[in-house]
Amino acid sequence: MNDPPSRRRPRDTGEGQPRARRIRAGAERRALVPLAVATVALLAVVFYYPVATVFVEAVVVEGAITLAVFAEILRDPFYFGEFARLLAGEDPIAVLRDLLGADRRLGIVGFTAYQAALSTVASVMLGVPAAYLLARYEFRGRRTLRSLTILPFVLPSIMVAVGFVATFGREGTLNTALAAIGLGPVELMFTLEAIIIAHAFYNAPLVARVTTAAWESVDASAIETARSLGASPFRAFRDVVAPQLYPAVLMGGALTFVFTFATFPIVLALGGFQLATVEVFVYRLVQDLNYAEAAALAIIELVISLGVLLGYLRYEARHAVRSRGARPLPRRPLFRLPAISVREVLPRVGLGIYGIIAAFVFLSPIVSMILASVIAADGSFTLEHYRFLVDRQRTGAAFQVQPWTAVRNSLVFAAGSLLIALPMGVVVAVLTTRRYRGRKLVDAIAMAPLAVSGIIVGLGLLRGLVFGVEIAGWRIVIAGSVAIVAAHAVSGYPFVVRTVAPGLEGLDRSLIESARALGASRARVLLDIELPLVWPGVVAGAAFAFAISIGEFSSTVVLATGTDAYTMPVAIERFIGRRLGPATAMGVVLLIVTSISFVVIDRLGGESFGL
Amino acid sequence: MRALAYSDDGAPAAAGPDSPPAVELDGVSKVYGGTPAVEDVDLAVREGEFFTLVGPSGCGKTTTLRLIAGFESPTAGTIRFGGEVVSGIPPEDRNIGVVFQNYALFPHMTVGENVGYGLRFQDPPGGGSTEDRIAELLDLVDLPDAADRDPNTLSGGQKQRVALARALAPGPEVLLLDEPMSALDARLRERLRVQVKAIQRELEITTIYVTHDQEEALAISDRVAVMRAGTAEQIAPPREIYRRPSSRFVASFIGDNNVLEGRVRAIEKGKRKAGTACVAVIDVDDAAFRLETTETITAGDRATICVRPEALRIDGGTSRLTGTVESVEFLGETTRVQLGWNDREIILRTPDPLSGAVTVGFDPEDAHLVAVER
């Protein structure tokens, strides 16, 4: 009989193991921990610390804790309009009467909410028919069109703004086209309409995306059951389909409201300061070095945004219907009608009218921007605007924006933030897909950068690390460009998480367990099994991080103030009023870079992207 | 049979009652958020033994296997491998091989890379090269030329054999199989079962096998633990499990069975002491059944007895009952007949279909006393 212990071959400490292998195994075993610690530390330094700085800035005035700054803002009609009077203790009925009056004042916060509400309505009106088209009809290019709904996530908003300036401007394509058919010029620049159309461009695809997904998960047999029980097609839609669409439409609407409430580049470019939203005004206060008021206002904005988001999440928790349709509804051919009848023709006519409106909203800014970038002042074809980008502009004064510097900065920052965001995102994805107590908290902490505006992060970084922090006698100062890379990494990595985590979540657990039973450590399983299998998601996440950095505007414009660390979006904003040509040329460069990123994302990870 | 380098020190120990336990569970429990999945399980798997955990879904058999593998840690109790406590040792250091129901082949590696994966972390047993070891294992599972193939192109049975080769390649001390054949069709399952058993015999590797299929458990195992609601109801060799189930649950879960309850009227022959056989007369409804038992039993006890369908003979045996045919199922080699008798169902197997009133009977040695209650 053999001695049983001699059959045991402990895998890590056995004498038969070569030393090198033992050391490597030990290193691998511990590899995840320092990576996780580094991620947490980076997040703390470049996100939580700056945001906390902003918060402290708002409540500490001359060394004493006070809520005076908040109280002042809340009671100031400039910010809260008639509501401020309510907060100042005036009679609610008088306030209400004034609110219903013609010359009511909304204040900046009120106006921000108002334009966000209108933008939400416009986005839903433009998005839901698209969902109907995508979910219920079959036509060439349907998949491509569906993929394109992810594009707004990567399109720089300043580029969209340039597109709309090129469309709505005095010499924009819209007025040129109207003049050609003998109609007078329309003045849409610096109007609420322009802002709302631009917001709809941005957010309607989001509404369409989530609604399409919900529509596609409606089980056809549920409708057939309703019909067999006597419901008319309309009743079946109302009783079976619609209740499954509401939550999705509401989700799209809630997110649109939150996004447009915090809108910045679009309003800055299309509205100017006369139609300023909260975010624009925070930026203006930062430029005026009025940091305490800027911080307090930014926090009020954050609280309102988070309030809406939280309200939505509570609704979602109560109405979560996540049934994957066993058999989705069949799609009807769009162009080949099965019969000429009112029921077949009418929806298609409606979709045709919708198509024209949608084409105007979605295509005109892109087309106008491309046209404006190659057309000279006299109307002839030119590449001068592009030549301008690579010229080092020796003529310009030192304080002027140098186009080539902007292009170079954008690419360097994007590469840098990609190198940080990718490992961060992967580590967070790994941490949030494990099962353990407190996972939800980790998820929330890691995803918070999605909800906090870039202005706040930029402001916090600027006031903290860029201006310098004193720790134990050491003065820590980081350069503006380093802060920009860090801010970009923080705003980009949640997208890496969102593309990698679903893949990890979907991996068969027995693959991981098999590898572990064969002797692989946890970190080794990640390298050998998990990452190779979710590689497309990792590449898609990288493309996201790159595109987000290239297009990031809010924190960059704060951090680049007064330095030469400006990027293409910042340069565009500075060019936009005076030199539309170079702005559109840069917009086209951004469009190309982000389109390439989009193609990469779409080919590799678009399906699994969790939004 | 070819000599297969299985472990460093040559031939493994043979199975036998005096071998030290390779895997031992001592009062092991696992609670998930207040719900116990495994409750106070004691078992000892001997060196080289083929040990099966069988039970209906949710009985805790897979959890027990995952506790042994180290994928989960027990809420209470200890697990020992070869006498050493393994709590806190991660699965990769337990020297185990695991095969899952869904094969879990790494889809981004070739078959050969899959089989060789465990050899990245330790040298091949027997001292040869990794390539030789991969070839050797693929040979063992009868897939000699599959090394360069993409696992996604294999059939279910082939995938499962690759998974088995992969689990065996590093020469694990214990092989853990979690319903490895449940995804395969019946015919293939039977063929693979014979193959797995032959490999296990050849390597004499301690094997713990989880299945819900009682027939498979009986066919393949040296010993079987029948699990129910997180506890092991009976641990015994297959024949004993089949012939002498120790509880009503085991009696009805393993195979077709007629389980009847009655009261002991008298002891006819033999002594009433434990360990010696006696014949007891048990009243079930209006019938009197005789059965042989070694249990301590006295008149007036409530008794649960079982009689296998194949032990019931038409117009034969000493204990008889007459019932009415309620259903007839033709199964090929036999016909399964269900009789209605006093609101009870009596199952029997006959070569020919029956109808009307049928009298069946059995002999005392063919009935088994499952449980007694005073």
Short mmCIF file of C-alpha atoms in Angstrom, two decimals, chain A residues 1-12 16-18 21 24 28-29 508-522 524-525 527-530 532-533, chain B residues 6-9 11-14 19-20 47 66 71 81 84 90-93 95-96 98 100 102 104-109 117-118 120-123 166-167 170-173:
data_model
loop_
_atom_site.label_atom_id
_atom_site.label_comp_id
_atom_site.label_asym_id
_atom_site.label_seq_id
_atom_site.Cartn_x
_atom_site.Cartn_y
_atom_site.Cartn_z
CA MET A 1 0.00 0.00 0.00
CA ASN A 2 1.35 3.39 -0.89
CA ASP A 3 1.80 6.17 1.53
CA PRO A 4 -0.95 8.59 0.53
CA PRO A 5 0.74 11.89 1.43
CA SER A 6 3.55 11.08 -1.01
CA ARG A 7 1.02 11.21 -3.85
CA ARG A 8 0.16 14.76 -3.08
CA ARG A 9 1.88 17.28 -5.24
CA PRO A 10 1.33 20.64 -3.68
CA ARG A 11 1.48 22.98 -6.61
CA ASP A 12 3.14 26.05 -5.29
CA GLY A 16 10.18 19.76 -7.47
CA GLN A 17 8.99 23.19 -8.66
CA PRO A 18 11.60 25.39 -10.30
CA ARG A 21 7.95 29.31 -11.59
CA ARG A 24 6.00 33.89 -10.91
CA GLU A 28 0.51 36.42 -10.22
CA ARG A 29 -1.39 35.53 -7.11
CA ASP A 508 -19.41 30.53 -18.22
CA ARG A 509 -18.23 30.21 -14.65
CA SER A 510 -17.20 26.64 -15.20
CA LEU A 511 -14.48 27.84 -17.60
CA ILE A 512 -12.91 29.79 -14.77
CA GLU A 513 -13.38 26.96 -12.32
CA SER A 514 -11.90 24.44 -14.74
CA ALA A 515 -8.80 26.57 -15.12
CA ARG A 516 -8.47 26.97 -11.39
CA ALA A 517 -8.87 23.26 -10.79
CA LEU A 518 -6.05 22.76 -13.30
CA GLY A 519 -3.76 24.89 -11.18
CA ALA A 520 -4.21 28.44 -12.48
CA SER A 521 -4.31 31.23 -9.92
CA ARG A 522 -7.14 33.78 -10.06
CA ARG A 524 -3.68 33.78 -14.21
CA VAL A 525 -7.24 32.80 -15.14
CA LEU A 527 -4.93 36.58 -18.32
CA ASP A 528 -5.27 33.13 -19.88
CA ILE A 529 -9.01 32.65 -20.11
CA GLU A 530 -11.17 35.67 -19.34
CA PRO A 532 -8.74 36.51 -24.36
CA LEU A 533 -12.43 35.62 -24.44
CA TYR B 6 -0.13 8.43 -13.91
CA SER B 7 1.59 9.63 -10.81
CA ASP B 8 5.13 10.17 -9.62
CA ASP B 9 5.32 7.15 -7.40
CA ALA B 11 0.87 2.49 -9.16
CA PRO B 12 -1.76 4.09 -6.99
CA ALA B 13 -3.29 2.30 -4.08
CA ALA B 14 -6.07 -0.13 -4.78
CA SER B 19 -7.35 2.14 2.48
CA PRO B 20 -7.13 5.50 4.23
CA GLU B 47 -8.32 5.82 -2.31
CA ARG B 66 -18.01 22.35 -5.17
CA PHE B 71 -15.03 26.63 -5.30
CA PHE B 81 -7.65 15.28 1.57
CA GLU B 84 -4.87 16.96 5.67
CA PRO B 90 -7.69 27.48 -3.13
CA PRO B 91 -8.87 25.07 -5.82
CA GLU B 92 -5.67 25.47 -7.84
CA ASP B 93 -3.64 24.00 -4.97
CA ASN B 95 -4.56 18.81 -6.90
CA ILE B 96 -7.94 18.02 -8.33
CA VAL B 98 -12.83 18.77 -12.52
CA PHE B 100 -18.37 19.96 -15.76
CA ASN B 102 -21.16 21.76 -20.14
CA ALA B 104 -16.13 24.11 -20.24
CA LEU B 105 -13.47 23.73 -22.91
CA PHE B 106 -11.53 26.94 -23.44
CA PRO B 107 -12.92 28.05 -26.81
CA HIS B 108 -9.87 30.10 -27.74
CA MET B 109 -7.45 27.20 -27.42
CA TYR B 117 -3.30 23.89 -19.84
CA GLY B 118 -2.80 22.30 -16.43
CA ARG B 120 1.62 25.16 -17.50
CA PHE B 121 1.56 25.09 -13.73
CA GLN B 122 3.36 21.86 -13.06
CA ASP B 123 5.55 19.33 -14.80
CA ARG B 166 -7.65 17.91 -19.63
CA ALA B 167 -8.68 17.19 -16.06
CA PRO B 170 -1.69 17.05 -14.50
CA GLY B 171 -2.23 13.75 -12.66
CA PRO B 172 -4.70 14.96 -10.06
CA GLU B 173 -5.20 13.15 -6.82
#
